[in-house]
XYZ file of N, CA and C in Angstrom:
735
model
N 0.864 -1.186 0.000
C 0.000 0.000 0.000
C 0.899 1.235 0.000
N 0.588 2.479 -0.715
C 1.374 3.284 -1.119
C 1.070 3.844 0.170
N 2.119 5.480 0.645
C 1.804 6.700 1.606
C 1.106 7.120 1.220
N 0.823 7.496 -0.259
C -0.472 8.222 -0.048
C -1.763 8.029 0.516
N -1.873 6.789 0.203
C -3.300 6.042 0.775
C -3.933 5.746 2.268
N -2.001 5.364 2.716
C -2.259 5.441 4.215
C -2.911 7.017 4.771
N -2.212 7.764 4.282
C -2.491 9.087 4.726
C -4.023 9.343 4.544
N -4.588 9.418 3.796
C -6.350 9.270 3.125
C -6.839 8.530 4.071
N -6.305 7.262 4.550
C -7.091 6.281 5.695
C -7.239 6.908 6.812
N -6.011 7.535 7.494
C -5.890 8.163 9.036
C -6.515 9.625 8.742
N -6.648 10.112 7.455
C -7.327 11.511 7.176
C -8.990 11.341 7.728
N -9.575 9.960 7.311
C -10.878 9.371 7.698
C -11.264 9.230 8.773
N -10.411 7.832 9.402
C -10.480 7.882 10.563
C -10.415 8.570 11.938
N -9.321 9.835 11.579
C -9.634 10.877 12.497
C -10.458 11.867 12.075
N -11.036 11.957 11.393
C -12.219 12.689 10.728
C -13.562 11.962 11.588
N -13.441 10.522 11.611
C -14.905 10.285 11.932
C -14.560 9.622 13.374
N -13.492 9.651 14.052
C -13.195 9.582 15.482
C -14.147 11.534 15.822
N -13.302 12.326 15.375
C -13.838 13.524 15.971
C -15.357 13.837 15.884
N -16.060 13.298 14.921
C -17.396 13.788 14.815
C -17.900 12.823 15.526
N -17.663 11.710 15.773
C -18.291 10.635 17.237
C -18.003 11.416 18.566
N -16.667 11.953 18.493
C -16.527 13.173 20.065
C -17.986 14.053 20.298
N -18.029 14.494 19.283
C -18.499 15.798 19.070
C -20.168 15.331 19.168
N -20.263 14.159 18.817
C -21.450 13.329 18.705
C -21.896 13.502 20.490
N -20.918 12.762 21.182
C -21.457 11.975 22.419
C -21.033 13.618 23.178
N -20.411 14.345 22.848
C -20.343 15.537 23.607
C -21.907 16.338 23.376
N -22.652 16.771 22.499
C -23.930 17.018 22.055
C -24.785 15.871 23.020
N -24.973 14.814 22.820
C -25.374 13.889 24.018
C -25.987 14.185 25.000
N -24.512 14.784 25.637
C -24.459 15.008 26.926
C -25.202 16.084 27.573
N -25.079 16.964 26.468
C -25.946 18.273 26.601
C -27.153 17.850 26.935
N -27.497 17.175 25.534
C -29.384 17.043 25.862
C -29.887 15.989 26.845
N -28.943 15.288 27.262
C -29.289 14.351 28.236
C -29.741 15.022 29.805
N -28.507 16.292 30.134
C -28.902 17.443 31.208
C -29.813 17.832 31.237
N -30.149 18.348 29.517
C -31.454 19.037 29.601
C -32.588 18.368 29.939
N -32.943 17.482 29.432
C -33.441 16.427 29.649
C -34.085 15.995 31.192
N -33.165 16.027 31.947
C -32.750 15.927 33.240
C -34.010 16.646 34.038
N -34.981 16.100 34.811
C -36.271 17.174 35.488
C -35.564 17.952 36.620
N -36.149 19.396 36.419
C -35.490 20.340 37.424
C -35.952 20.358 38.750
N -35.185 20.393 40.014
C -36.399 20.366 40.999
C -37.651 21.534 41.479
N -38.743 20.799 41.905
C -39.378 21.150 41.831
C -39.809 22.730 42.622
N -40.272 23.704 42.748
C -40.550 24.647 43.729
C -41.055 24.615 44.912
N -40.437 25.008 46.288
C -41.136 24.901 47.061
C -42.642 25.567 47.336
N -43.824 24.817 47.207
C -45.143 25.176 47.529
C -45.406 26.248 47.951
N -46.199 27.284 48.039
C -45.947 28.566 49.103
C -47.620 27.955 49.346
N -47.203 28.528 51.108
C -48.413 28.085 51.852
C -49.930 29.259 51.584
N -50.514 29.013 51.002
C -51.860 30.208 50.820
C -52.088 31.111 52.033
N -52.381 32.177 51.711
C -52.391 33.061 52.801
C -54.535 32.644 53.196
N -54.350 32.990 54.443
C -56.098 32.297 54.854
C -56.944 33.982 55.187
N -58.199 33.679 55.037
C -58.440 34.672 55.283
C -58.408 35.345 56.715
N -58.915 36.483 57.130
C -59.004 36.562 58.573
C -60.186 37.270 58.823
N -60.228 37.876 60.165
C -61.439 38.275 60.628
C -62.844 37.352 61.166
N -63.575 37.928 61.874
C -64.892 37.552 62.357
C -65.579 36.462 61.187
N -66.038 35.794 61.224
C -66.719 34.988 60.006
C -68.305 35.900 59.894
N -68.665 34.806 58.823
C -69.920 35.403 58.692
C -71.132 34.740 60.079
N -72.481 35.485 59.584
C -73.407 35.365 60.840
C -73.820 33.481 60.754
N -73.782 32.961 59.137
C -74.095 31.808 59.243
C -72.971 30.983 59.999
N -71.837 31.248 59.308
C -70.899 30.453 59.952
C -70.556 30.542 61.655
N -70.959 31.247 62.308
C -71.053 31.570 63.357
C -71.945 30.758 64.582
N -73.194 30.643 63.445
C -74.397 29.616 64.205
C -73.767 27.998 64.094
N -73.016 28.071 63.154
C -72.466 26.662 63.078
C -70.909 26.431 63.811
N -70.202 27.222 64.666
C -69.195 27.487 65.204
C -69.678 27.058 66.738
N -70.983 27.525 66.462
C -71.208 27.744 68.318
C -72.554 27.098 68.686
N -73.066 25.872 67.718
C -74.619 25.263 67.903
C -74.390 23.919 68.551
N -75.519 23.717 69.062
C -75.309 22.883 69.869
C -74.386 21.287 69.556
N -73.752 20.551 70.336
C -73.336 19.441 69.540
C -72.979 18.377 70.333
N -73.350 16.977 69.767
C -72.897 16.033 70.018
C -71.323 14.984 70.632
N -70.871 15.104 71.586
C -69.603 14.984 71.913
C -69.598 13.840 73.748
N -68.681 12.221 72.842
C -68.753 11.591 74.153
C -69.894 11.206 74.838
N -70.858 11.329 74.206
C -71.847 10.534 74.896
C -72.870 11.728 75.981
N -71.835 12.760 75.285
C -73.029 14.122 76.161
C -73.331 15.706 75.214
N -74.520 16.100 75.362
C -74.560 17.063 74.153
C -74.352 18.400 75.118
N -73.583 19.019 74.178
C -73.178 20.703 74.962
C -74.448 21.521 73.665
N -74.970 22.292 75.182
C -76.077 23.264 74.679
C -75.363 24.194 73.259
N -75.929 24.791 72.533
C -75.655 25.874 71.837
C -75.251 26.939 72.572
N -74.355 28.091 72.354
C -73.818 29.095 72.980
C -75.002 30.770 72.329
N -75.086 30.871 72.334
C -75.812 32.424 72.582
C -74.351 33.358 72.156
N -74.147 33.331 71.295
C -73.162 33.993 70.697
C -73.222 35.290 70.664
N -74.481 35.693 70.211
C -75.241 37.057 69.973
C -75.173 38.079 71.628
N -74.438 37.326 72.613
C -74.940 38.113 73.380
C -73.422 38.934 74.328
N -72.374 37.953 73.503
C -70.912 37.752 73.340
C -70.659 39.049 72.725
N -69.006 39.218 73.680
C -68.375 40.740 72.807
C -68.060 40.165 71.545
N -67.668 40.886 70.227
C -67.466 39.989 69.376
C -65.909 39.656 69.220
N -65.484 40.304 69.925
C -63.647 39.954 69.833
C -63.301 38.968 70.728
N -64.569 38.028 71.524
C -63.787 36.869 71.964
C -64.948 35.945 71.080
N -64.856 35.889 69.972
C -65.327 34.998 69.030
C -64.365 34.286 68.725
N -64.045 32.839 68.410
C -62.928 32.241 67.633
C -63.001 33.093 66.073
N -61.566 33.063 66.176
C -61.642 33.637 64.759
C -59.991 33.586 64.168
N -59.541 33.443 62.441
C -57.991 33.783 62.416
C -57.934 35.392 62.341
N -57.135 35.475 62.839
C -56.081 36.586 62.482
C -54.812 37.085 62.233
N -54.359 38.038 61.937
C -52.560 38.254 61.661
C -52.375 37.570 62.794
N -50.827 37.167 62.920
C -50.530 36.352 64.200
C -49.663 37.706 65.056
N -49.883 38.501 65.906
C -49.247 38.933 66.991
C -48.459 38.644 67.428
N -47.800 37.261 67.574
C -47.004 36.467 68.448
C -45.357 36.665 68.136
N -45.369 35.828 66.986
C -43.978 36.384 66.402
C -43.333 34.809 66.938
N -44.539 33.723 67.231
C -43.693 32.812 67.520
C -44.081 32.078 66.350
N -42.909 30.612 66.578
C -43.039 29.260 65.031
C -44.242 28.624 65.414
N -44.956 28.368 63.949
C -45.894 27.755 63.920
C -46.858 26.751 64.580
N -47.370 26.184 65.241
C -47.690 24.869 66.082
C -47.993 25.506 67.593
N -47.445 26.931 67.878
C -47.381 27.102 69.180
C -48.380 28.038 70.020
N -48.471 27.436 70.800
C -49.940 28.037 71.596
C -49.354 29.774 72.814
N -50.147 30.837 72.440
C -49.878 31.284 73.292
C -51.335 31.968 73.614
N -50.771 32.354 75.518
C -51.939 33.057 76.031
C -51.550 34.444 76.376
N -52.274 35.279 76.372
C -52.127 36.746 75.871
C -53.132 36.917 77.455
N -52.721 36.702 78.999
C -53.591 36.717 79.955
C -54.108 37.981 80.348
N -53.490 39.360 79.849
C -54.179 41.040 79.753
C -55.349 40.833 79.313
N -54.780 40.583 77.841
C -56.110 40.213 76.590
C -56.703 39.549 76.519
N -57.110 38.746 77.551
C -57.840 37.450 77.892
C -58.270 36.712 76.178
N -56.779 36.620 75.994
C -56.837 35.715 74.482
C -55.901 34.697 74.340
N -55.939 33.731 73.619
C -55.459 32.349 73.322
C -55.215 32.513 71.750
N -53.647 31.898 71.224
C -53.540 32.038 70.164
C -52.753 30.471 69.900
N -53.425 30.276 68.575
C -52.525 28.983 68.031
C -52.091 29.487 66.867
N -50.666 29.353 66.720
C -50.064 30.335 65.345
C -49.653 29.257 64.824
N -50.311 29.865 63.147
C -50.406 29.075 62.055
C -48.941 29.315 60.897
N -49.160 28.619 60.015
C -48.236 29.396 58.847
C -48.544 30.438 58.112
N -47.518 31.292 57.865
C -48.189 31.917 56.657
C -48.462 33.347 57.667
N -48.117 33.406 58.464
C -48.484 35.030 59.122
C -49.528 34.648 60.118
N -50.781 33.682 60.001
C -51.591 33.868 60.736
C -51.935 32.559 62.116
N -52.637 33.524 62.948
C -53.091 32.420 64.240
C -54.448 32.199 64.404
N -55.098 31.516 64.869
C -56.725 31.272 65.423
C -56.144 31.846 66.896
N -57.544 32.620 66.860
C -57.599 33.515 68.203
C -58.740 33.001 68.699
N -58.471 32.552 70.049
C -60.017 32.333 70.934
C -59.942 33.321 72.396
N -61.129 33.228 72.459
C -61.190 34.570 73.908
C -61.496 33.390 75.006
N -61.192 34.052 76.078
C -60.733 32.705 76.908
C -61.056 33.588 78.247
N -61.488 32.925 79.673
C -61.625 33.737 81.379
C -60.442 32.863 81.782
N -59.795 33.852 82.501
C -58.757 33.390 83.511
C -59.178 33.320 84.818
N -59.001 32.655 85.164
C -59.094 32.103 86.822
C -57.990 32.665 87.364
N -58.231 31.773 89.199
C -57.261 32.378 89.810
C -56.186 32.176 89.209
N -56.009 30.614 89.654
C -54.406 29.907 88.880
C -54.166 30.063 88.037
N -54.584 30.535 86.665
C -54.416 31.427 85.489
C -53.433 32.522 85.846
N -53.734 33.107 86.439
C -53.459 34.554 86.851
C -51.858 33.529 87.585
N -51.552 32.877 88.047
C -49.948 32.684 89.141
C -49.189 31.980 88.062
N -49.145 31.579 86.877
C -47.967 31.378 86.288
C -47.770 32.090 84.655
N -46.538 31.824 84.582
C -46.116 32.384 83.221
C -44.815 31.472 82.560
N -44.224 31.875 81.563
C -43.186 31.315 81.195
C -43.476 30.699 79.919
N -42.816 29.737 79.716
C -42.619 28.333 78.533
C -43.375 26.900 79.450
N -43.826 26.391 78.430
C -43.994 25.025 78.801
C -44.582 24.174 77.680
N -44.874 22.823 78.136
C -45.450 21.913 77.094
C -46.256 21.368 77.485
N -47.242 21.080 76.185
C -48.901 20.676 76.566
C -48.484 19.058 76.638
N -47.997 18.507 77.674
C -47.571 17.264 77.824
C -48.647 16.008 77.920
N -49.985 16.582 78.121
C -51.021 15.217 78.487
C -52.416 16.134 77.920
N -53.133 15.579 77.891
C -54.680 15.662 76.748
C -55.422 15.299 77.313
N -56.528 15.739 77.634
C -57.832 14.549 78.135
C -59.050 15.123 78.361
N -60.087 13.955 76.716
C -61.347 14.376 76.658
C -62.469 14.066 77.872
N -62.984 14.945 78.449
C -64.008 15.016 78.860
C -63.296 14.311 80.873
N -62.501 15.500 81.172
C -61.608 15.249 82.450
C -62.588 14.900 83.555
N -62.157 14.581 84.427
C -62.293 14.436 85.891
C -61.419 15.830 86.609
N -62.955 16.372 87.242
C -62.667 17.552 88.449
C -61.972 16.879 89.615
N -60.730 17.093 89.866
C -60.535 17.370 91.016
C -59.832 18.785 91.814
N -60.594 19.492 92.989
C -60.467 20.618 93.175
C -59.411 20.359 93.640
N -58.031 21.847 94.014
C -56.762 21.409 94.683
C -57.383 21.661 96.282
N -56.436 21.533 97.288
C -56.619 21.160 98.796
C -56.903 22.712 99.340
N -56.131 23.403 98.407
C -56.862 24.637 98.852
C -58.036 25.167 98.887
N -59.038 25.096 97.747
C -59.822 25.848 97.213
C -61.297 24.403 98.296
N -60.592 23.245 98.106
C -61.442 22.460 99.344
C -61.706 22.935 101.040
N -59.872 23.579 101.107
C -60.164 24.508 102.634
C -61.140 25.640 102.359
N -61.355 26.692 101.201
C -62.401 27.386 101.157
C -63.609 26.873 101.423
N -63.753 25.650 100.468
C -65.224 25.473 99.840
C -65.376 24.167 100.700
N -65.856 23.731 101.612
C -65.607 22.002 102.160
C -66.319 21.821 101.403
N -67.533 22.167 100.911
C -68.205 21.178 100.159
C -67.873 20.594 98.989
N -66.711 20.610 98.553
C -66.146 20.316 97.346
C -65.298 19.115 98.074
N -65.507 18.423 99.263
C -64.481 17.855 99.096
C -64.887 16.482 98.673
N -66.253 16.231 98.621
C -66.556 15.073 97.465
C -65.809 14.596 96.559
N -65.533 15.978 96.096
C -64.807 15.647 94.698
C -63.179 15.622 95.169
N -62.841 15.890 96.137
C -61.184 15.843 95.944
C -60.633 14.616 95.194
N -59.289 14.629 95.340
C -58.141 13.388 94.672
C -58.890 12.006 95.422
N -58.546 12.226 96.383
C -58.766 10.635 97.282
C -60.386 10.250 97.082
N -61.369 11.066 96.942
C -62.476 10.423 95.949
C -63.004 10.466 94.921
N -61.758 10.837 94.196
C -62.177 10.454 92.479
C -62.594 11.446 91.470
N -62.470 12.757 92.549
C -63.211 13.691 91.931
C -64.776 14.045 90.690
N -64.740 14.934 90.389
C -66.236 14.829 89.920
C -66.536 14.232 88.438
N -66.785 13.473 88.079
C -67.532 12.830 87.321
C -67.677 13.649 85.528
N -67.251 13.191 84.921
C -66.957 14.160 83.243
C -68.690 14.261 82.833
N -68.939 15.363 82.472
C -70.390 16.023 81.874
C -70.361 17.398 81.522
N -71.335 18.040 81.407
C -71.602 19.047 80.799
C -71.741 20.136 82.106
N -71.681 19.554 83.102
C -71.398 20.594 84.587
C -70.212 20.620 84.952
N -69.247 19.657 84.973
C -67.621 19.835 85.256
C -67.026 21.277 84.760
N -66.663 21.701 85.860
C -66.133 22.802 85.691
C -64.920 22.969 84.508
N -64.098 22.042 84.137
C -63.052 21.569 83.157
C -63.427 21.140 81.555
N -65.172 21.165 81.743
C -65.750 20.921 80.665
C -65.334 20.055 79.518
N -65.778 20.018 78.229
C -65.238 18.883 77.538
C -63.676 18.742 76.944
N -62.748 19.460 77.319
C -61.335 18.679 77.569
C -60.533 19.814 77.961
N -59.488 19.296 78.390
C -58.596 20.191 79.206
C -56.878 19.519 78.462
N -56.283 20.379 78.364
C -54.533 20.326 78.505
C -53.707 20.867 79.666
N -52.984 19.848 79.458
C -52.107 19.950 80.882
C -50.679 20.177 80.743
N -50.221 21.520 81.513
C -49.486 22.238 81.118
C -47.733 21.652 81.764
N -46.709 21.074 81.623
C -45.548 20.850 82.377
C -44.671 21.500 81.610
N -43.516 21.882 82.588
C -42.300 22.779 82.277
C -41.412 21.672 83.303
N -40.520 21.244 82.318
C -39.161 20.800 82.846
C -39.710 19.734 83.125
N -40.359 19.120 82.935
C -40.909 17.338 83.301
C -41.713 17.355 84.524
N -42.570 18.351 84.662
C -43.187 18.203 86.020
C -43.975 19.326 85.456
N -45.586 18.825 86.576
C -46.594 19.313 85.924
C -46.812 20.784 87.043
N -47.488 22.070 85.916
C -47.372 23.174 86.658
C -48.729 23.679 87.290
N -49.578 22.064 87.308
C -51.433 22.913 87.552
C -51.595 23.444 86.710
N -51.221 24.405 85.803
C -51.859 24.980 85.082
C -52.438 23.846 83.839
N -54.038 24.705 83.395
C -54.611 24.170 82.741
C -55.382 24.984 82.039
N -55.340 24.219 80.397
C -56.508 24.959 79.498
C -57.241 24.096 79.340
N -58.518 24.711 79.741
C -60.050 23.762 79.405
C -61.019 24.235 79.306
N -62.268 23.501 78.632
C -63.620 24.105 78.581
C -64.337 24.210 80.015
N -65.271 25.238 79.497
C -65.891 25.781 80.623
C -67.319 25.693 79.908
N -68.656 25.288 80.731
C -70.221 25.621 80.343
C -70.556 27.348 80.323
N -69.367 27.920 81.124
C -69.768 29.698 81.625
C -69.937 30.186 80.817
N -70.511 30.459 79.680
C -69.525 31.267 78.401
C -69.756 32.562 78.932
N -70.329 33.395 79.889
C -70.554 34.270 79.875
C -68.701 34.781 80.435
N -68.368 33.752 81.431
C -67.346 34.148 81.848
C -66.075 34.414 80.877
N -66.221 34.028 79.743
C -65.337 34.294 78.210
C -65.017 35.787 78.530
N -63.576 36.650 78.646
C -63.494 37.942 78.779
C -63.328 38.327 79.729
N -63.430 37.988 81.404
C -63.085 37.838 82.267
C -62.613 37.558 82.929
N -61.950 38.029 84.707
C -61.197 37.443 85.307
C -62.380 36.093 86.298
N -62.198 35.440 86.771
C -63.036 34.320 87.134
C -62.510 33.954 88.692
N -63.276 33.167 89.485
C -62.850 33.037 90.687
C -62.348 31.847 90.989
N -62.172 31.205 90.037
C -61.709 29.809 90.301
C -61.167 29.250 88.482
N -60.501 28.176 88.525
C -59.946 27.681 87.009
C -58.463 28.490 86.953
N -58.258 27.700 85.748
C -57.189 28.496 84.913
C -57.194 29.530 83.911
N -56.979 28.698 82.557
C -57.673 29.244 80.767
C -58.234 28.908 80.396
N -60.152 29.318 80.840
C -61.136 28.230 80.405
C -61.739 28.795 79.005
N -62.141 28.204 77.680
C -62.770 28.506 76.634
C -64.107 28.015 77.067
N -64.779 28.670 75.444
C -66.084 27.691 75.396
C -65.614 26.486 75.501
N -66.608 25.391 75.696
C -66.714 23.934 75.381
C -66.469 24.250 73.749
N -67.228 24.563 72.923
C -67.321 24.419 71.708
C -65.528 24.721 70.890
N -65.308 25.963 71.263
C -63.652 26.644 71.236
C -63.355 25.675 71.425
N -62.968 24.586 73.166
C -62.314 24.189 73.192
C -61.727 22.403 72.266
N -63.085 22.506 72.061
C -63.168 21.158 70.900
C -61.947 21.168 69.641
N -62.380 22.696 69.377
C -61.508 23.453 67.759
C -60.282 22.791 68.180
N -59.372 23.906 69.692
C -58.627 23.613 70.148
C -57.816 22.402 69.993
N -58.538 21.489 70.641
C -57.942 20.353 70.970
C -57.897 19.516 69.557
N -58.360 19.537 68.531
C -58.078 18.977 66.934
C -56.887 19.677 66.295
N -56.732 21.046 66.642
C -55.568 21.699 66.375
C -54.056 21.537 66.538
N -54.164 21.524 68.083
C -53.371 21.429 68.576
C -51.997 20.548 68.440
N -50.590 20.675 67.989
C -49.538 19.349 67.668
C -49.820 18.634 69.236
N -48.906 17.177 68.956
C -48.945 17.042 70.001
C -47.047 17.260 70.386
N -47.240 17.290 71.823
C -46.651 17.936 72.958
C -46.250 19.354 72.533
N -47.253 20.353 72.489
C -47.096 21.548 71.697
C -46.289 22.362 72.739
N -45.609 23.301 72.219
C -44.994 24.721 73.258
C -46.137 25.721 73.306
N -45.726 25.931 74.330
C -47.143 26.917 75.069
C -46.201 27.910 75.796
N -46.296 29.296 75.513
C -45.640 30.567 76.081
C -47.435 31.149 76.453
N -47.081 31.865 78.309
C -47.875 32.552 78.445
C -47.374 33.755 79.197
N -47.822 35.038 78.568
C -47.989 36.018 79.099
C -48.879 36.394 79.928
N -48.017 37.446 81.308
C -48.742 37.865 82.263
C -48.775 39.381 82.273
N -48.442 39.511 81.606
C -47.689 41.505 81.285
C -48.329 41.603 79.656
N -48.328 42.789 79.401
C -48.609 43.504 78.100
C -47.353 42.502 77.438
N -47.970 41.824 75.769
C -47.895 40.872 75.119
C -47.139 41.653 73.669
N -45.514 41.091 74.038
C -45.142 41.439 73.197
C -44.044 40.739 72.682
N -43.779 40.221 71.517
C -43.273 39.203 70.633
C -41.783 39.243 71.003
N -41.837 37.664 71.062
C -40.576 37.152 71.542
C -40.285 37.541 73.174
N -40.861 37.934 74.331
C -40.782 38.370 75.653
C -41.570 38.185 76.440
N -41.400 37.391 77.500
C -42.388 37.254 78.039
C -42.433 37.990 79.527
């Protein structure tokens, strides 16, 4: 075989070596492209806020079926309207999931995503009124058992039916703790304090002579479906202002 020919052969062959480069380099490109991008993170919808309407209202607060006992309808109409459950901007300034009580403003907030919290209006009791701080809603329980503490039995003897050592009072639609209560501990030990329903609604907005953070029964139903579990709970005892307690 002559040089010239060889030369013509390797003229080819590296001719069609490079356009196979050039081939699988193009490839590569569209194979990236190709490639699904990830996806965007979701943005959470902003919810509306404010008072609801008058229908939704009758259905917020009508009478209802719960445990084997029915809680009357609430008389809403006769209620300030700012301790209505309702969302609003969140005030708090805390992360999401977390419950706070606003005890000036005799208000309860569960802050949501997205800017906003469900606000319920809530009566503080005595023991309401003696603690503050951080804590966690460590224990749950529908439709509690009253038992009064040893004090409020030295007031009242007649309560002492119900103390610890007999079992206290019996879960219904008269229990002062109404249809469920959370139980408040800081540092692994429980602080008495408690949020629960109350039959009073009148007492909604008020300071009260006995309890903790009592809602409606009805509120406190919302509540307790809401709620994470072992949620953080910050309560204020002073004018309510984000991040301070």
């Amino acid at each position: 075989m002559s040089l010239p020919d060889l030369s013509r052969r390797s003229f080819v062959f590296a001719t069609l070596g490079a356009a196979a480069a050039l081939g699988g380099c193009s490839a590569t490109v569209e194979s990236a492209e190709r490639l699904p991008k990830p996806a965007p993170t979701p943005a959470v919808a902003p919810r509306p806020t404010g008072a609801p309407a008058a229908e939704e209202m009758a259905l917020r607060y009508a009478a209802v079926e719960d445990g084997g006992f029915t809680l009357p309808a609430i008389p809403y109409e006769k209620m300030d309207p700012k301790y209505f459950r309702q969302r609003v901007t969140d005030p708090t300034g805390e992360p999401p999931g977390t419950v706070v009580v606003d005890t000036p403003g005799r208000f309860l907030y569960l802050v949501e995503p997205a800017g906003t919290a469900m606000r319920y209006g809530v009566g503080i009791g005595r023991e309401g009124f003696a603690w503050q701080g951080e804590g966690v809603i460590h224990w749950r329980q529908p439709w509690p058992r009253w038992k009064p503490p040893a004090d409020m039995i030295a007031r009242q003897p007649e309560l002492r039916r119900f103390s610890v050592e007999n079992g206290g009072m019996e879960p219904g639609i008269r229990n002062p703790l109404g249809a469920r209560a959370l139980y408040i501990f800081q540092n692994g030990k429980d602080t008495l304090y408690r949020l629960h329903g109350s039959p009073d609604w009148r007492s909604i907005g008020k300071a009260t002579s006995s309890g903790c953070v009592r809602l409606i029964n009805q509120d406190v139903l919302d509540l307790y479906k809401r709620v994470p579990y072992h949620a953080r709970i910050v309560v204020h005892q002073g004018a309510m202002t984000a991040g301070v307690i």
